Coordinates of C-alpha atoms in Angstrom, one line a residue:
Chain J
X1 CA 67.3 66.5 31.1
X2 CA 64.3 64.7 32.8
X3 CA 61.0 64.8 31.0
X4 CA 57.9 65.1 33.3
X5 CA 54.7 63.8 32.2
X6 CA 52.0 66.1 31.0
X7 CA 49.5 67.6 34.0
X8 CA 46.3 66.0 32.6
X9 CA 48.4 62.6 32.2
X10 CA 49.5 62.9 35.9
X11 CA 46.2 63.8 37.0
X12 CA 44.7 60.7 34.9
X13 CA 47.2 58.5 36.7
X14 CA 46.6 59.6 39.9
X15 CA 42.8 59.2 39.6
X16 CA 43.6 55.9 38.2
X17 CA 45.5 54.9 41.4
X18 CA 42.7 56.1 43.7
X19 CA 40.0 54.4 41.7
X20 CA 41.9 51.1 41.7
X21 CA 42.5 51.3 45.6
X22 CA 38.8 52.2 46.1
X23 CA 37.7 49.4 44.0
X24 CA 40.1 47.2 45.8
X25 CA 38.7 47.6 49.3
X26 CA 35.0 47.9 48.0
X27 CA 33.8 44.3 48.5
X28 CA 35.4 44.3 51.8
X29 CA 34.2 47.7 52.8
X30 CA 30.6 46.6 51.8
X31 CA 31.0 43.4 53.6
X32 CA 31.7 45.8 57.0
X33 CA 28.7 48.1 56.0
X34 CA 26.3 45.4 55.5
X35 CA 27.3 43.6 58.8
X36 CA 27.0 46.8 61.0
X37 CA 23.6 47.9 59.8
X38 CA 20.2 46.5 59.6
X39 CA 19.1 44.2 56.8
X40 CA 17.1 47.0 55.1
X41 CA 20.3 49.0 54.5
X42 CA 22.4 46.0 53.1
X43 CA 22.0 47.5 49.5
X44 CA 21.2 51.1 50.3
X45 CA 23.9 53.5 51.2
X46 CA 22.6 55.9 54.0
X47 CA 25.2 58.2 56.0
X48 CA 22.6 58.1 58.8
X49 CA 21.7 54.6 58.9
X50 CA 21.8 53.1 62.4
X51 CA 24.5 51.1 63.5
X52 CA 23.8 47.6 65.2
X53 CA 25.4 44.4 66.3
X54 CA 22.3 42.3 65.9
X55 CA 23.7 40.6 62.8
X56 CA 26.8 39.4 64.7
X57 CA 24.3 38.2 67.6
X58 CA 22.2 36.3 64.9
X59 CA 25.2 35.0 63.3
X60 CA 26.8 33.6 66.6
X61 CA 23.6 32.0 67.3
X62 CA 23.1 30.4 63.8
X63 CA 26.4 28.4 64.3
X64 CA 28.7 27.0 67.1
X65 CA 31.1 29.8 66.5
X66 CA 32.7 29.5 70.0
X67 CA 33.7 26.1 69.4
X68 CA 34.7 26.6 65.9
X69 CA 37.1 29.3 67.2
X70 CA 38.5 27.0 69.8
X71 CA 39.1 24.2 67.2
X72 CA 40.7 26.6 64.8
X73 CA 42.8 27.9 67.6
X74 CA 44.1 24.5 68.8
X75 CA 44.5 23.4 65.2
X76 CA 46.7 26.4 64.1
X77 CA 48.7 26.1 67.4
X78 CA 49.2 22.3 67.1
X79 CA 50.5 22.5 63.4
X80 CA 52.7 25.5 64.0
X81 CA 54.3 23.8 67.1
X82 CA 55.0 20.6 65.3
X83 CA 56.2 22.4 62.2
X84 CA 58.8 24.4 64.2
X85 CA 60.4 21.3 65.8
X86 CA 60.2 19.4 62.6
X87 CA 61.3 22.0 60.1
X88 CA 64.0 23.1 62.5
X89 CA 65.7 19.9 62.6
X90 CA 65.3 19.0 59.1
X91 CA 66.5 22.4 57.8
X92 CA 69.6 22.1 60.3
X93 CA 70.3 18.9 58.7
X94 CA 69.9 19.9 55.1
X95 CA 72.0 23.1 55.8
X96 CA 74.9 21.7 57.9
X97 CA 75.2 18.0 57.4
X98 CA 76.1 15.9 54.3
X99 CA 74.7 12.5 54.2
X100 CA 73.6 9.8 51.7
X101 CA 70.7 10.9 49.7
X102 CA 70.6 14.5 51.1
X103 CA 70.1 16.0 47.7
X104 CA 67.2 13.5 46.6
X105 CA 65.5 13.9 49.8
X106 CA 65.6 17.8 49.6
X107 CA 64.1 17.7 45.9
X108 CA 61.5 15.3 47.4
X109 CA 60.8 18.1 49.9
X110 CA 60.4 21.0 47.3
X111 CA 58.3 18.9 45.1
X112 CA 55.6 19.0 47.8
X113 CA 55.4 22.6 47.2
X114 CA 53.9 22.0 43.5
X115 CA 51.6 19.1 44.3
X116 CA 48.0 20.3 44.9
X117 CA 46.5 18.9 48.1
X118 CA 43.6 17.6 45.9
X119 CA 45.5 14.9 44.6
X120 CA 46.2 13.6 48.0
X121 CA 42.6 14.0 49.4
X122 CA 41.5 10.8 48.8
X123 CA 44.4 8.6 49.9
X124 CA 45.1 11.1 53.0
X125 CA 41.4 10.3 53.8
X126 CA 42.0 6.7 53.7
X127 CA 45.1 6.7 55.9
X128 CA 43.3 8.9 58.4
X129 CA 40.4 6.0 58.3
X130 CA 43.0 3.5 58.9
X131 CA 44.4 5.2 61.7
X132 CA 40.9 5.7 63.3
X133 CA 41.3 9.6 63.7
X134 CA 38.9 10.8 61.1
X135 CA 36.7 13.9 62.1
X136 CA 39.5 15.0 64.6
X137 CA 41.8 17.9 64.9
X138 CA 45.0 15.7 64.3
X139 CA 43.4 14.4 61.3
X140 CA 43.4 18.0 59.8
X141 CA 46.7 19.0 61.0
X142 CA 48.8 15.7 60.4
X143 CA 49.6 16.1 56.6
X144 CA 51.0 19.7 57.1
X145 CA 53.2 18.8 60.1
X146 CA 56.4 18.7 57.7
X147 CA 56.0 22.1 55.8
X148 CA 58.0 22.1 52.8
X149 CA 58.0 25.8 52.6
X150 CA 59.3 26.0 56.2
X151 CA 62.2 23.4 55.7
X152 CA 63.2 25.5 52.6
X153 CA 62.9 28.8 54.4
X154 CA 64.8 27.8 57.5
X155 CA 67.4 25.8 55.4
X156 CA 68.3 29.0 53.2
X157 CA 68.5 30.9 56.6
X158 CA 70.7 28.6 58.2
X159 CA 73.1 28.5 55.2
X160 CA 73.7 32.2 55.7
X161 CA 74.8 31.9 59.4
X162 CA 78.6 32.0 59.5
X163 CA 80.2 28.6 60.5
X164 CA 82.6 30.5 62.8
X165 CA 80.0 31.1 65.3
X166 CA 79.2 27.3 65.2
X167 CA 82.8 26.6 65.7
X168 CA 83.0 28.6 68.7
X169 CA 80.5 27.4 70.3
X170 CA 81.7 23.9 69.7
X171 CA 85.0 24.9 71.3
X172 CA 83.2 26.2 74.4
X173 CA 81.7 22.5 74.5
X174 CA 78.4 23.0 73.3
X175 CA 76.5 19.8 71.7
X176 CA 74.9 19.9 68.3
X177 CA 71.4 20.4 69.9
X178 CA 73.0 23.3 72.1
X179 CA 74.4 24.8 69.1
X180 CA 71.1 24.7 67.1
X181 CA 69.1 26.3 69.9
X182 CA 71.5 28.7 71.1
X183 CA 73.2 29.9 67.9
X184 CA 70.8 28.9 64.7
X185 CA 67.6 29.5 66.2
X186 CA 68.2 32.9 67.9
X187 CA 69.6 34.2 64.9
X188 CA 66.9 33.2 62.8
X189 CA 64.2 34.6 64.9
X190 CA 62.7 36.9 62.3
X191 CA 62.3 34.2 59.9
X192 CA 60.7 32.1 62.3
X193 CA 58.1 34.8 63.1
X194 CA 57.6 35.4 59.2
X195 CA 57.0 31.7 58.9
X196 CA 54.6 31.4 61.9
X197 CA 52.4 34.1 60.5
X198 CA 52.1 32.6 57.1
X199 CA 51.7 29.2 58.7
X200 CA 48.8 30.6 60.9
X201 CA 47.3 32.4 57.9
X202 CA 47.3 29.3 55.7
X203 CA 45.7 26.9 58.2
X204 CA 43.5 29.5 59.5
X205 CA 42.0 29.9 56.1
X206 CA 42.4 26.1 54.9
X207 CA 39.1 24.8 53.5
X208 CA 39.3 21.8 51.3
X209 CA 40.9 19.3 53.5
X210 CA 39.0 20.2 56.7
X211 CA 35.8 20.1 54.9
X212 CA 36.5 16.5 53.5
X213 CA 37.9 14.9 57.0
X214 CA 35.4 16.6 59.5
X215 CA 31.9 15.9 59.9
X216 CA 30.8 17.2 63.4
X217 CA 30.9 20.4 65.3
X218 CA 33.6 18.8 67.5
X219 CA 36.3 19.1 65.0
X220 CA 35.2 21.7 62.5
X221 CA 37.2 24.8 62.0
X222 CA 35.9 28.2 61.3
X223 CA 36.1 28.1 57.5
X224 CA 33.8 24.8 57.4
X225 CA 31.4 26.2 60.1
X226 CA 31.3 29.3 57.7
X227 CA 30.0 27.2 54.6
X228 CA 26.6 26.4 56.6
X229 CA 25.9 30.3 55.7
X230 CA 26.1 29.3 52.1
X231 CA 23.3 26.7 52.3
X232 CA 19.8 27.5 51.4
X233 CA 18.8 26.8 55.2
X234 CA 20.1 30.2 56.3
X235 CA 18.2 32.0 53.4
X236 CA 20.0 34.7 51.7
X237 CA 20.3 37.3 54.4
X238 CA 23.5 39.1 53.4
X239 CA 23.8 41.1 56.7
X240 CA 24.1 37.8 58.7
X241 CA 26.3 36.3 56.0
X242 CA 28.8 39.3 56.1
X243 CA 28.6 39.4 59.9
X244 CA 29.5 35.5 59.9
X245 CA 32.1 36.3 57.4
X246 CA 33.9 39.1 59.3
X247 CA 34.0 37.2 62.6
X248 CA 35.7 34.5 60.8
X249 CA 38.4 36.6 59.3
X250 CA 38.7 39.2 62.0
X251 CA 41.5 37.7 64.1
X252 CA 43.7 37.5 60.7
X253 CA 42.8 41.0 59.8
X254 CA 43.8 42.5 63.2
X255 CA 46.9 40.1 63.1
X256 CA 47.9 41.7 59.7
X257 CA 47.3 45.6 61.5
X258 CA 49.4 44.4 64.3
X259 CA 52.1 42.4 62.2
X260 CA 51.9 43.8 58.8
X261 CA 55.7 44.6 58.5
X262 CA 56.6 41.0 59.2
X263 CA 53.6 39.5 57.0
X264 CA 55.1 41.6 54.1
X265 CA 58.5 40.7 54.7
X266 CA 57.6 37.0 55.0
X267 CA 55.9 37.0 51.4
X268 CA 58.9 39.1 50.0
X269 CA 61.7 37.0 51.6
X270 CA 61.2 33.9 49.6
X271 CA 58.5 34.5 47.1
X272 CA 56.1 31.7 48.3
X273 CA 52.7 30.8 48.9
Chain S
X1 CA 78.6 37.0 54.3
X2 CA 80.2 33.5 53.1
X3 CA 78.4 30.4 53.5
X4 CA 80.4 28.0 55.5
X5 CA 81.1 24.3 54.1
X6 CA 78.4 22.1 54.2
X7 CA 79.9 19.3 56.1
X8 CA 82.4 20.0 59.1
X9 CA 84.6 16.8 59.6
X10 CA 83.0 15.8 62.8
X11 CA 79.7 15.3 61.1
X12 CA 78.5 11.7 60.8
X13 CA 76.1 10.3 58.1
X14 CA 73.5 9.2 60.8
X15 CA 73.3 12.2 62.8
X16 CA 72.1 14.1 59.5
X17 CA 69.8 11.2 58.7
X18 CA 68.2 11.4 62.2
X19 CA 67.4 14.9 62.2
X20 CA 65.7 14.6 59.0
X21 CA 63.9 11.6 59.7
X22 CA 61.0 12.7 61.6
X23 CA 60.3 15.2 58.9
X24 CA 60.6 12.7 56.1
X25 CA 58.3 10.0 57.9
X26 CA 55.6 12.7 57.8
X27 CA 56.2 13.4 53.9
X28 CA 56.6 9.8 53.0
X29 CA 53.2 8.8 54.9
X30 CA 51.2 12.0 53.9
X31 CA 52.5 12.7 50.6
X32 CA 54.9 10.0 48.9
X33 CA 52.5 7.3 49.7
X34 CA 49.3 8.9 49.0
X35 CA 50.7 10.5 45.6
X36 CA 51.6 7.0 44.3
X37 CA 48.5 5.4 45.7
X38 CA 46.4 8.1 43.9
X39 CA 48.2 7.5 40.6
X40 CA 47.5 3.5 40.9
X41 CA 44.0 4.0 42.0
X42 CA 43.2 6.4 39.0
X43 CA 44.4 3.4 36.7
X44 CA 42.4 0.6 38.3
X45 CA 38.8 -0.3 38.4
X46 CA 36.9 -1.3 41.5
X47 CA 37.8 -4.9 40.8
X48 CA 41.5 -4.1 40.7
X49 CA 42.4 -4.7 37.3
X50 CA 44.1 -2.0 35.3
X51 CA 42.1 0.2 33.2
X52 CA 41.6 3.6 31.6
X53 CA 38.1 3.6 32.4
X54 CA 38.2 6.3 35.1
X55 CA 39.9 8.6 32.6
X56 CA 37.2 8.0 29.7
X57 CA 34.4 8.4 32.2
X58 CA 36.1 11.8 33.4
X59 CA 36.5 13.1 30.0
X60 CA 33.0 11.8 28.9
X61 CA 31.4 13.7 31.8
X62 CA 33.7 16.5 32.6
X63 CA 35.7 17.6 29.5
X64 CA 33.8 20.7 29.2
X65 CA 34.6 21.4 33.0
X66 CA 38.2 20.8 32.3
X67 CA 38.1 23.4 29.6
X68 CA 36.3 25.8 31.8
X69 CA 38.8 25.5 34.3
X70 CA 41.7 26.0 32.0
X71 CA 40.0 29.1 30.7
X72 CA 39.2 30.6 34.0
X73 CA 42.5 30.0 35.5
X74 CA 44.2 31.4 32.4
X75 CA 42.3 34.5 32.3
X76 CA 42.5 35.0 36.0
X77 CA 46.3 34.5 35.8
X78 CA 46.8 37.1 32.8
X79 CA 44.7 39.8 34.8
X80 CA 46.5 39.2 37.8
X81 CA 49.5 39.8 35.8
X82 CA 48.5 43.0 34.3
X83 CA 47.3 44.4 37.7
X84 CA 50.4 43.4 39.5
X85 CA 52.6 45.3 37.2
X86 CA 50.2 48.1 37.3
X87 CA 50.2 48.4 41.1
X88 CA 54.1 47.7 41.2
X89 CA 54.8 50.2 38.4
X90 CA 52.6 52.9 40.1
X91 CA 54.3 52.2 43.5
X92 CA 57.6 52.4 42.0
X93 CA 57.2 55.3 39.5
X94 CA 54.2 57.4 40.7
X95 CA 54.2 60.9 41.3
X96 CA 51.5 61.4 44.0
X97 CA 53.1 60.1 47.3
X98 CA 49.5 60.3 48.9
X99 CA 47.9 58.2 46.2
X100 CA 51.1 55.8 46.6
X101 CA 50.5 55.4 50.3
X102 CA 47.0 54.5 50.1
X103 CA 47.3 52.2 47.2
X104 CA 50.0 50.4 49.1
X105 CA 47.9 50.2 52.3
X106 CA 44.9 49.1 50.4
X107 CA 45.9 46.6 47.9
X108 CA 47.5 44.0 50.4
X109 CA 44.1 43.5 52.5
X110 CA 42.6 40.6 50.3
X111 CA 46.0 38.6 50.9
X112 CA 44.7 37.9 54.5
X113 CA 41.3 37.1 53.5
X114 CA 40.4 33.2 53.2
X115 CA 39.4 32.0 49.8
X116 CA 35.8 31.0 51.4
X117 CA 35.5 34.3 52.6
X118 CA 36.5 36.1 49.5
X119 CA 34.0 33.8 47.6
X120 CA 31.3 34.8 50.4
X121 CA 32.2 38.6 50.0
X122 CA 32.1 38.5 46.2
X123 CA 28.6 36.4 46.5
X124 CA 27.0 39.4 48.3
X125 CA 28.8 41.9 46.2
X126 CA 28.0 40.2 42.7
X127 CA 24.6 39.1 43.3
X128 CA 21.6 40.5 41.1
X129 CA 20.6 42.6 44.3
X130 CA 24.3 43.2 45.4
X131 CA 26.2 46.2 45.8
X132 CA 27.7 46.3 42.2
X133 CA 24.4 46.5 40.7
X134 CA 23.2 48.9 43.0
X135 CA 26.0 51.1 42.2
X136 CA 25.8 50.9 38.4
X137 CA 21.9 51.5 38.8
X138 CA 22.5 54.5 41.4
X139 CA 24.9 56.0 38.9
X140 CA 22.7 55.9 36.0
X141 CA 24.8 53.2 34.1
X142 CA 22.3 50.5 34.3
X143 CA 18.5 50.2 34.2
X144 CA 17.0 48.6 37.0
X145 CA 15.3 45.8 34.9
X146 CA 18.7 45.3 33.1
X147 CA 20.5 44.2 36.2
X148 CA 22.1 40.6 36.2
X149 CA 23.7 38.4 38.3
X150 CA 27.4 38.0 37.9
X151 CA 27.9 34.9 39.6
X152 CA 29.0 32.8 37.0
X153 CA 32.4 32.4 35.2
X154 CA 33.1 36.2 35.7
X155 CA 32.4 36.2 39.5
X156 CA 34.9 33.3 39.8
X157 CA 37.5 35.4 37.7
X158 CA 37.0 38.4 39.9
X159 CA 37.1 36.7 43.1
X160 CA 40.3 34.9 41.8
X161 CA 41.8 38.2 40.7
X162 CA 40.7 40.1 43.7
X163 CA 42.3 37.3 46.0
X164 CA 45.5 36.7 44.2
X165 CA 46.8 39.8 42.7
X166 CA 47.8 41.3 46.1
X167 CA 50.2 38.1 46.4
X168 CA 51.9 38.6 42.9
X169 CA 51.7 42.6 43.5
X170 CA 53.7 42.2 46.8
X171 CA 56.4 40.0 45.2
X172 CA 56.6 42.3 42.1
X173 CA 56.6 45.5 44.0
X174 CA 59.5 44.2 46.2
X175 CA 61.4 42.9 43.2
X176 CA 61.0 46.5 41.6
X177 CA 62.2 48.1 44.9
X178 CA 65.2 46.3 44.8
X179 CA 66.3 47.3 41.2
X180 CA 69.3 49.8 41.4
X181 CA 67.7 53.4 41.2
X182 CA 70.6 54.3 39.0
X183 CA 69.0 52.4 36.1
X184 CA 65.7 54.3 36.4
X185 CA 67.7 57.6 36.7
X186 CA 69.9 56.9 33.9
X187 CA 67.0 56.0 31.6
X188 CA 65.0 59.1 32.8
X189 CA 68.1 61.4 32.2
X190 CA 67.9 60.0 28.6
X191 CA 64.4 61.3 28.2
X192 CA 62.6 57.9 28.6
X193 CA 59.0 58.2 29.7
X194 CA 57.6 56.2 32.6
X195 CA 55.8 53.6 30.6
X196 CA 59.0 53.1 28.6
X197 CA 61.1 52.8 31.6
X198 CA 58.2 50.4 33.0
X199 CA 58.4 48.1 30.0
X200 CA 62.0 48.7 28.9
X201 CA 63.8 48.8 32.2
X202 CA 61.9 47.6 35.0
X203 CA 59.9 44.4 33.6
X204 CA 62.8 42.7 32.0
X205 CA 64.5 42.7 35.5
X206 CA 61.6 41.5 37.4
X207 CA 60.4 38.9 34.8
X208 CA 61.3 35.8 36.8
X209 CA 59.8 37.1 39.9
X210 CA 56.7 38.0 38.0
X211 CA 56.7 34.4 36.6
X212 CA 57.3 32.6 39.7
X213 CA 54.4 34.6 41.5
X214 CA 51.9 34.0 38.4
X215 CA 52.9 30.1 38.5
X216 CA 52.3 29.8 42.1
X217 CA 49.0 31.6 41.6
X218 CA 47.9 29.3 38.8
X219 CA 48.6 26.4 40.8
X220 CA 46.7 27.6 43.7
X221 CA 43.7 28.9 41.7
X222 CA 43.5 25.3 40.1
X223 CA 43.1 23.5 43.6
X224 CA 40.8 26.1 45.0
X225 CA 37.2 24.5 45.9
X226 CA 35.5 27.2 48.0
X227 CA 35.1 29.9 45.4
X228 CA 33.5 28.0 42.7
X229 CA 31.4 26.2 45.2
X230 CA 30.2 29.5 46.7
X231 CA 29.8 31.4 43.4
X232 CA 29.0 28.9 40.8
X233 CA 28.5 25.3 41.8
X234 CA 26.3 24.3 38.8
X235 CA 27.7 22.9 35.3
X236 CA 29.9 24.3 33.9
X237 CA 32.0 24.5 36.7
X238 CA 35.5 23.9 37.9
X239 CA 37.1 20.7 38.4
X240 CA 37.5 20.8 42.1
X241 CA 33.9 20.9 42.6
X242 CA 33.7 18.0 40.3
X243 CA 36.1 16.2 42.4
X244 CA 34.4 16.9 45.5
X245 CA 31.0 15.6 44.0
X246 CA 32.4 12.3 42.9
X247 CA 33.7 11.9 46.5
X248 CA 30.9 13.1 48.4
X249 CA 27.9 12.1 46.4
X250 CA 29.2 8.9 44.7
X251 CA 32.2 7.7 46.6
X252 CA 33.6 7.3 43.1
X253 CA 37.2 7.7 44.2
X254 CA 38.6 6.2 41.0
X255 CA 37.2 9.0 38.6
X256 CA 38.1 11.4 41.6
X257 CA 41.7 10.4 41.3
X258 CA 41.5 10.5 37.6
X259 CA 40.2 14.2 37.7
X260 CA 43.0 15.0 40.1
X261 CA 45.7 13.6 37.9
X262 CA 44.2 15.7 35.2
X263 CA 44.7 18.7 37.3
X264 CA 48.0 17.6 38.3
X265 CA 49.2 17.5 34.7
X266 CA 47.6 21.1 34.1
X267 CA 49.6 22.3 37.1
X268 CA 52.9 20.2 36.1
X269 CA 53.4 23.0 33.4
X270 CA 53.3 25.3 36.1
X271 CA 55.6 23.5 38.4
X272 CA 58.1 23.0 35.6
X273 CA 58.5 26.7 35.1
X274 CA 58.7 27.2 38.9
X275 CA 61.7 24.9 39.3
X276 CA 63.3 26.1 36.2
X277 CA 63.1 29.6 36.9
X278 CA 62.3 29.9 40.6
X279 CA 64.1 27.4 42.8
X280 CA 67.0 27.2 40.3
X281 CA 67.3 30.9 40.7
X282 CA 67.8 30.5 44.4
X283 CA 70.7 28.2 43.9
X284 CA 69.3 24.9 45.5
X285 CA 71.7 22.1 45.2

């Protein structure tokens, strides 16, 4: 016999779920409300309050957002491109080759996942200084180009691909590189998409390292540019602050709507950050 | 599907090494070397001699902030765990499909919001004249004169919980969805209530996933600068703010590195759990 919860219990539970959902979205909904309404409605809810884009205009003029957007897009594309190449090669070797020190090297790769970036901040800053590339996009991107997560995820995926496919390709005369590009990479396409979404999301959002390594408009990404709105110079105009905030995060939110299924799968697939 | 053998006979040592070497070079330059150098720097004075002075100074100046950081991250992790189980549990065992669908759609949104934006949004939401106080005043729960700013440890915890719960809840909900429904049905048929099913059947099966999610969240929250910088940069504050301050205001890399190492020790506890329960479970050789 199946025991059903009592009606008041069910109603209470459902109300709790609705309340939790509403509370969860409230800060974001508030940000949208404030950004699209005049400042006098920032803390006053009025269904008939006039809509405006003036806050976005003011925010756009208060900081060089076009440059920040350009920097961020170039940065995430550069990092992703390098990660796809380096992680694919390394993952293929870890999955399909046996060589001296392989396991030690793989553990070294994994340990990266647990080391907080702040520990490496000072010394990486010195390295960039020695390389003479401080305050540049490569300086922001270089430390992330061999993603431990990417290597781990692809290695696990490559290991599930049947060896018979590789053997067949080899019999046909394919070289190791051709096998990688024509057999492994196409079969791992959903994983590549998932990894790309996570990588773009992470580096679009990254703040601490870009803050330390950049000091001019020419190299600052959006997140660092957004920090100007937390300073006293801009006053406390919530409408402009939230408009700038939404501008910064809008591409990611749109990407989330478009690729929601892959985003979710990517996080579920490996239980990663 | 079976995994093929690791090493087909034709494979040579140098080919594998050549494929791995570009990634290893980057890891050596930007991970291994800086990690070793920062450990050495934390134990060295500016003159080059070995010393514990950087740690003495760190504890003298920032022991309060170390405790503050641990407490904030511990509370946040606990609340994230409770909410994640509540969300995952409702999505698995809930009875109102519409409420389930809305909750499933809404709870994920903060996952794609950067920490700095989460900090910024919370700053406007929790300020003395922010929406939270306006709501409490409007609904008669709070007198206007009693309104207070929540931009202190409470704001940091709220921002962390808001930002990190979707990540853990996503993992937990995925693990719960993967449980064999026959287990839940069998428990139902034996008369178990949903709370009993959640705590007696489901949570024991997803405990490891929950643990891995919480550990990764714990380590992530330890290393976030933007949220405490936006919400509460004044003392007491989190260690990340202190590290940024030692570097930017004093160029004091020794103390900054010592603080980073203290953070690393705090995170290592989490790392130990992760490597033991998470990676080991995935069969890493």
